[in-house]
């Protein structure tokens, strides 16, 4: 194998490797669907807890705080 062919092979291998890394990084950035801390699940729990009578809304407050902790930086 000459130097020129080796250089092209190395360049192709690097290109494939970095393309793979870009694809994987987007897949890892996604939140898992259906987890207990997903925004949909937390918001559904919050809506159910806020309909309780005045003295029993502590769960709604805790759920609201959890939503703010996890999703305050989301746009």
Short mmCIF file of the N, C-alpha and C atoms (twelve columns), coordinates in Angstrom:
data_MODEL
# 
_entry.id   MODEL 
# 
loop_
_atom_site.group_PDB 
_atom_site.id 
_atom_site.type_symbol 
_atom_site.label_atom_id 
_atom_site.label_alt_id 
_atom_site.label_comp_id 
_atom_site.label_asym_id 
_atom_site.label_seq_id 
_atom_site.Cartn_x 
_atom_site.Cartn_y 
_atom_site.Cartn_z 
_atom_site.pdbx_PDB_model_num 
ATOM 1   N N  . UNK A 1  0.855   -1.170 0.000  1 
ATOM 2   C CA . UNK A 1  0.000   0.000  0.000  1 
ATOM 3   C C  . UNK A 1  0.904   1.238  0.000  1 
ATOM 4   N N  . UNK A 2  0.674   2.102  -0.946 1 
ATOM 5   C CA . UNK A 2  1.514   3.292  -1.006 1 
ATOM 6   C C  . UNK A 2  0.978   4.386  -0.085 1 
ATOM 7   N N  . UNK A 3  1.758   5.435  0.060  1 
ATOM 8   C CA . UNK A 3  1.407   6.523  0.983  1 
ATOM 9   C C  . UNK A 3  0.102   7.212  0.591  1 
ATOM 10  N N  . UNK A 4  -0.132  7.406  -0.689 1 
ATOM 11  C CA . UNK A 4  -1.319  8.113  -1.154 1 
ATOM 12  C C  . UNK A 4  -2.598  7.308  -0.851 1 
ATOM 13  N N  . UNK A 5  -2.556  6.025  -1.085 1 
ATOM 14  C CA . UNK A 5  -3.708  5.165  -0.813 1 
ATOM 15  C C  . UNK A 5  -3.972  5.082  0.694  1 
ATOM 16  N N  . UNK A 6  -2.902  5.002  1.465  1 
ATOM 17  C CA . UNK A 6  -3.046  4.961  2.927  1 
ATOM 18  C C  . UNK A 6  -3.672  6.254  3.441  1 
ATOM 19  N N  . UNK A 7  -3.277  7.386  2.900  1 
ATOM 20  C CA . UNK A 7  -3.835  8.676  3.307  1 
ATOM 21  C C  . UNK A 7  -5.319  8.770  2.987  1 
ATOM 22  N N  . UNK A 8  -5.720  8.301  1.797  1 
ATOM 23  C CA . UNK A 8  -7.139  8.323  1.438  1 
ATOM 24  C C  . UNK A 8  -7.947  7.394  2.336  1 
ATOM 25  N N  . UNK A 9  -7.405  6.217  2.642  1 
ATOM 26  C CA . UNK A 9  -8.083  5.269  3.514  1 
ATOM 27  C C  . UNK A 9  -8.282  5.866  4.909  1 
ATOM 28  N N  . UNK A 10 -7.253  6.508  5.407  1 
ATOM 29  C CA . UNK A 10 -7.337  7.137  6.727  1 
ATOM 30  C C  . UNK A 10 -8.366  8.271  6.739  1 
ATOM 31  N N  . UNK A 11 -8.394  9.064  5.676  1 
ATOM 32  C CA . UNK A 11 -9.357  10.153 5.575  1 
ATOM 33  C C  . UNK A 11 -10.788 9.615  5.526  1 
ATOM 34  N N  . UNK A 12 -11.015 8.567  4.770  1 
ATOM 35  C CA . UNK A 12 -12.343 7.961  4.696  1 
ATOM 36  C C  . UNK A 12 -12.762 7.371  6.038  1 
ATOM 37  N N  . UNK A 13 -11.843 6.725  6.712  1 
ATOM 38  C CA . UNK A 13 -12.146 6.141  8.020  1 
ATOM 39  C C  . UNK A 13 -12.499 7.234  9.023  1 
ATOM 40  N N  . UNK A 14 -11.760 8.327  9.004  1 
ATOM 41  C CA . UNK A 14 -12.072 9.447  9.906  1 
ATOM 42  C C  . UNK A 14 -13.434 10.040 9.599  1 
ATOM 43  N N  . UNK A 15 -13.744 10.202 8.332  1 
ATOM 44  C CA . UNK A 15 -15.032 10.775 7.942  1 
ATOM 45  C C  . UNK A 15 -16.193 9.904  8.417  1 
ATOM 46  N N  . UNK A 16 -16.065 8.600  8.237  1 
ATOM 47  C CA . UNK A 16 -17.113 7.678  8.685  1 
ATOM 48  C C  . UNK A 16 -17.231 7.719  10.203 1 
ATOM 49  N N  . UNK A 17 -16.115 7.733  10.899 1 
ATOM 50  C CA . UNK A 17 -16.132 7.752  12.359 1 
ATOM 51  C C  . UNK A 17 -16.824 9.007  12.903 1 
ATOM 52  N N  . UNK A 18 -16.479 10.177 12.374 1 
ATOM 53  C CA . UNK A 18 -17.080 11.414 12.873 1 
ATOM 54  C C  . UNK A 18 -18.551 11.533 12.473 1 
ATOM 55  N N  . UNK A 19 -18.903 11.006 11.320 1 
ATOM 56  C CA . UNK A 19 -20.321 10.982 10.939 1 
ATOM 57  C C  . UNK A 19 -21.111 10.117 11.915 1 
ATOM 58  N N  . UNK A 20 -20.538 8.987  12.267 1 
ATOM 59  C CA . UNK A 20 -21.170 8.100  13.243 1 
ATOM 60  C C  . UNK A 20 -21.327 8.794  14.587 1 
ATOM 61  N N  . UNK A 21 -20.308 9.518  15.021 1 
ATOM 62  C CA . UNK A 21 -20.396 10.241 16.297 1 
ATOM 63  C C  . UNK A 21 -21.492 11.298 16.278 1 
ATOM 64  N N  . UNK A 22 -21.648 11.995 15.174 1 
ATOM 65  C CA . UNK A 22 -22.711 13.006 15.074 1 
ATOM 66  C C  . UNK A 22 -24.091 12.378 15.161 1 
ATOM 67  N N  . UNK A 23 -24.269 11.259 14.514 1 
ATOM 68  C CA . UNK A 23 -25.564 10.572 14.553 1 
ATOM 69  C C  . UNK A 23 -25.853 10.079 15.962 1 
ATOM 70  N N  . UNK A 24 -24.878 9.487  16.612 1 
ATOM 71  C CA . UNK A 24 -25.066 8.952  17.952 1 
ATOM 72  C C  . UNK A 24 -25.331 10.070 18.966 1 
ATOM 73  N N  . UNK A 25 -24.672 11.205 18.828 1 
ATOM 74  C CA . UNK A 25 -24.859 12.288 19.799 1 
ATOM 75  C C  . UNK A 25 -26.290 12.801 19.773 1 
ATOM 76  N N  . UNK A 26 -26.920 12.864 18.610 1 
ATOM 77  C CA . UNK A 26 -28.311 13.295 18.549 1 
ATOM 78  C C  . UNK A 26 -29.238 12.255 19.163 1 
ATOM 79  N N  . UNK A 27 -28.926 11.009 19.004 1 
ATOM 80  C CA . UNK A 27 -29.758 9.953  19.576 1 
ATOM 81  C C  . UNK A 27 -29.671 9.963  21.096 1 
ATOM 82  N N  . UNK A 28 -28.511 10.252 21.648 1 
ATOM 83  C CA . UNK A 28 -28.364 10.283 23.098 1 
ATOM 84  C C  . UNK A 28 -28.953 11.552 23.706 1 
ATOM 85  N N  . UNK A 29 -29.141 12.579 22.940 1 
ATOM 86  C CA . UNK A 29 -29.676 13.831 23.461 1 
ATOM 87  C C  . UNK A 29 -31.187 13.765 23.646 1 
ATOM 88  N N  . UNK A 30 -31.856 12.814 23.031 1 
ATOM 89  C CA . UNK A 30 -33.303 12.708 23.128 1 
ATOM 90  C C  . UNK A 30 -33.700 12.151 24.490 1 
ATOM 91  N N  . UNK A 31 -34.774 12.681 25.027 1 
ATOM 92  C CA . UNK A 31 -35.299 12.153 26.277 1 
ATOM 93  C C  . UNK A 31 -36.045 10.862 25.984 1 
ATOM 94  N N  . UNK A 32 -36.038 9.963  26.956 1 
ATOM 95  C CA . UNK A 32 -36.754 8.716  26.761 1 
ATOM 96  C C  . UNK A 32 -38.244 8.966  26.873 1 
ATOM 97  N N  . UNK A 33 -38.984 8.389  25.966 1 
ATOM 98  C CA . UNK A 33 -40.431 8.586  25.936 1 
ATOM 99  C C  . UNK A 33 -41.058 7.696  26.996 1 
ATOM 100 N N  . UNK A 34 -41.990 8.257  27.748 1 
ATOM 101 C CA . UNK A 34 -42.709 7.478  28.736 1 
ATOM 102 C C  . UNK A 34 -42.008 7.357  30.075 1 
ATOM 103 N N  . UNK A 35 -40.930 8.049  30.293 1 
ATOM 104 C CA . UNK A 35 -40.273 7.970  31.588 1 
ATOM 105 C C  . UNK A 35 -41.112 8.705  32.629 1 
ATOM 106 N N  . UNK A 36 -40.856 8.415  33.876 1 
ATOM 107 C CA . UNK A 36 -41.642 9.014  34.953 1 
ATOM 108 C C  . UNK A 36 -41.446 10.524 35.020 1 
ATOM 109 N N  . UNK A 37 -40.287 11.005 34.585 1 
ATOM 110 C CA . UNK A 37 -39.994 12.433 34.639 1 
ATOM 111 C C  . UNK A 37 -40.237 13.140 33.311 1 
ATOM 112 N N  . UNK A 38 -40.980 12.510 32.407 1 
ATOM 113 C CA . UNK A 38 -41.265 13.203 31.156 1 
ATOM 114 C C  . UNK A 38 -42.245 14.347 31.445 1 
ATOM 115 N N  . UNK A 39 -42.167 15.366 30.649 1 
ATOM 116 C CA . UNK A 39 -43.003 16.549 30.862 1 
ATOM 117 C C  . UNK A 39 -44.480 16.204 30.802 1 
ATOM 118 N N  . UNK A 40 -44.858 15.327 29.900 1 
ATOM 119 C CA . UNK A 40 -46.268 14.949 29.774 1 
ATOM 120 C C  . UNK A 40 -46.768 14.267 31.036 1 
ATOM 121 N N  . UNK A 41 -45.997 13.318 31.559 1 
ATOM 122 C CA . UNK A 41 -46.415 12.609 32.769 1 
ATOM 123 C C  . UNK A 41 -46.473 13.542 33.973 1 
ATOM 124 N N  . UNK A 42 -45.465 14.392 34.111 1 
ATOM 125 C CA . UNK A 42 -45.466 15.323 35.238 1 
ATOM 126 C C  . UNK A 42 -46.629 16.308 35.143 1 
ATOM 127 N N  . UNK A 43 -46.915 16.810 33.953 1 
ATOM 128 C CA . UNK A 43 -47.984 17.783 33.800 1 
ATOM 129 C C  . UNK A 43 -49.354 17.145 34.034 1 
ATOM 130 N N  . UNK A 44 -49.530 15.898 33.586 1 
ATOM 131 C CA . UNK A 44 -50.790 15.199 33.862 1 
ATOM 132 C C  . UNK A 44 -50.989 15.004 35.364 1 
ATOM 133 N N  . UNK A 45 -49.914 14.645 36.061 1 
ATOM 134 C CA . UNK A 45 -49.996 14.510 37.523 1 
ATOM 135 C C  . UNK A 45 -50.288 15.835 38.194 1 
ATOM 136 N N  . UNK A 46 -49.692 16.907 37.674 1 
ATOM 137 C CA . UNK A 46 -49.927 18.240 38.234 1 
ATOM 138 C C  . UNK A 46 -51.383 18.648 38.054 1 
ATOM 139 N N  . UNK A 47 -51.947 18.420 36.861 1 
ATOM 140 C CA . UNK A 47 -53.347 18.789 36.608 1 
ATOM 141 C C  . UNK A 47 -54.293 18.022 37.522 1 
ATOM 142 N N  . UNK A 48 -54.000 16.744 37.751 1 
ATOM 143 C CA . UNK A 48 -54.852 15.944 38.636 1 
ATOM 144 C C  . UNK A 48 -54.734 16.417 40.083 1 
ATOM 145 N N  . UNK A 49 -53.530 16.755 40.518 1 
ATOM 146 C CA . UNK A 49 -53.317 17.150 41.912 1 
ATOM 147 C C  . UNK A 49 -53.841 18.553 42.200 1 
ATOM 148 N N  . UNK A 50 -53.862 19.434 41.218 1 
ATOM 149 C CA . UNK A 50 -54.330 20.807 41.482 1 
ATOM 150 C C  . UNK A 50 -55.840 20.889 41.632 1 
ATOM 151 N N  . UNK A 51 -56.573 19.855 41.211 1 
ATOM 152 C CA . UNK A 51 -58.026 19.849 41.335 1 
ATOM 153 C C  . UNK A 51 -58.488 19.415 42.721 1 
ATOM 154 N N  . UNK A 52 -57.558 18.990 43.572 1 
ATOM 155 C CA . UNK A 52 -57.916 18.576 44.922 1 
ATOM 156 C C  . UNK A 52 -58.301 19.791 45.757 1 
ATOM 157 N N  . UNK A 53 -58.870 19.526 46.905 1 
ATOM 158 C CA . UNK A 53 -59.269 20.633 47.785 1 
ATOM 159 C C  . UNK A 53 -58.037 21.374 48.302 1 
ATOM 160 N N  . UNK A 54 -58.270 22.519 48.888 1 
ATOM 161 C CA . UNK A 54 -57.205 23.455 49.238 1 
ATOM 162 C C  . UNK A 54 -56.128 22.850 50.133 1 
ATOM 163 N N  . UNK A 55 -56.469 22.071 51.101 1 
ATOM 164 C CA . UNK A 55 -55.483 21.524 52.028 1 
ATOM 165 C C  . UNK A 55 -54.703 20.348 51.479 1 
ATOM 166 N N  . UNK A 56 -55.087 19.824 50.328 1 
ATOM 167 C CA . UNK A 56 -54.470 18.609 49.796 1 
ATOM 168 C C  . UNK A 56 -53.673 18.864 48.524 1 
ATOM 169 N N  . UNK A 57 -53.235 20.080 48.306 1 
ATOM 170 C CA . UNK A 57 -52.534 20.416 47.072 1 
ATOM 171 C C  . UNK A 57 -51.012 20.378 47.197 1 
ATOM 172 N N  . UNK A 58 -50.503 19.791 48.231 1 
ATOM 173 C CA . UNK A 58 -49.048 19.724 48.421 1 
ATOM 174 C C  . UNK A 58 -48.395 18.916 47.302 1 
ATOM 175 N N  . UNK A 59 -49.074 17.887 46.839 1 
ATOM 176 C CA . UNK A 59 -48.533 17.088 45.737 1 
ATOM 177 C C  . UNK A 59 -48.414 17.917 44.465 1 
ATOM 178 N N  . UNK A 60 -49.375 18.803 44.219 1 
ATOM 179 C CA . UNK A 60 -49.316 19.679 43.043 1 
ATOM 180 C C  . UNK A 60 -48.117 20.624 43.145 1 
ATOM 181 N N  . UNK A 61 -47.851 21.112 44.330 1 
ATOM 182 C CA . UNK A 61 -46.709 22.013 44.525 1 
ATOM 183 C C  . UNK A 61 -45.400 21.268 44.292 1 
ATOM 184 N N  . UNK A 62 -45.289 20.041 44.814 1 
ATOM 185 C CA . UNK A 62 -44.075 19.245 44.601 1 
ATOM 186 C C  . UNK A 62 -43.879 18.921 43.122 1 
ATOM 187 N N  . UNK A 63 -44.968 18.573 42.457 1 
ATOM 188 C CA . UNK A 63 -44.873 18.260 41.030 1 
ATOM 189 C C  . UNK A 63 -44.503 19.498 40.233 1 
ATOM 190 N N  . UNK A 64 -45.066 20.647 40.577 1 
ATOM 191 C CA . UNK A 64 -44.727 21.895 39.908 1 
ATOM 192 C C  . UNK A 64 -43.269 22.253 40.095 1 
ATOM 193 N N  . UNK A 65 -42.735 22.036 41.280 1 
ATOM 194 C CA . UNK A 65 -41.313 22.290 41.532 1 
ATOM 195 C C  . UNK A 65 -40.442 21.354 40.705 1 
ATOM 196 N N  . UNK A 66 -40.860 20.093 40.593 1 
ATOM 197 C CA . UNK A 66 -40.100 19.118 39.811 1 
ATOM 198 C C  . UNK A 66 -40.079 19.513 38.328 1 
ATOM 199 N N  . UNK A 67 -41.216 19.983 37.822 1 
ATOM 200 C CA . UNK A 67 -41.286 20.444 36.431 1 
ATOM 201 C C  . UNK A 67 -40.323 21.606 36.218 1 
ATOM 202 N N  . UNK A 68 -40.310 22.548 37.156 1 
ATOM 203 C CA . UNK A 68 -39.408 23.700 37.028 1 
ATOM 204 C C  . UNK A 68 -37.942 23.292 37.117 1 
ATOM 205 N N  . UNK A 69 -37.625 22.329 37.979 1 
ATOM 206 C CA . UNK A 69 -36.237 21.867 38.096 1 
ATOM 207 C C  . UNK A 69 -35.750 21.256 36.786 1 
ATOM 208 N N  . UNK A 70 -36.593 20.448 36.185 1 
ATOM 209 C CA . UNK A 70 -36.162 19.708 34.999 1 
ATOM 210 C C  . UNK A 70 -36.270 20.510 33.710 1 
ATOM 211 N N  . UNK A 71 -37.300 21.357 33.595 1 
ATOM 212 C CA . UNK A 71 -37.604 21.960 32.303 1 
ATOM 213 C C  . UNK A 71 -37.566 23.476 32.292 1 
ATOM 214 N N  . UNK A 72 -36.970 24.107 33.276 1 
ATOM 215 C CA . UNK A 72 -36.934 25.575 33.318 1 
ATOM 216 C C  . UNK A 72 -36.089 26.167 32.191 1 
ATOM 217 N N  . UNK A 73 -35.081 25.443 31.748 1 
ATOM 218 C CA . UNK A 73 -34.199 25.966 30.705 1 
ATOM 219 C C  . UNK A 73 -34.714 25.687 29.296 1 
ATOM 220 N N  . UNK A 74 -35.766 24.888 29.167 1 
ATOM 221 C CA . UNK A 74 -36.325 24.608 27.838 1 
ATOM 222 C C  . UNK A 74 -37.025 25.848 27.296 1 
ATOM 223 N N  . UNK A 75 -36.977 25.978 25.981 1 
ATOM 224 C CA . UNK A 75 -37.621 27.130 25.355 1 
ATOM 225 C C  . UNK A 75 -39.020 26.821 25.102 1 
# 
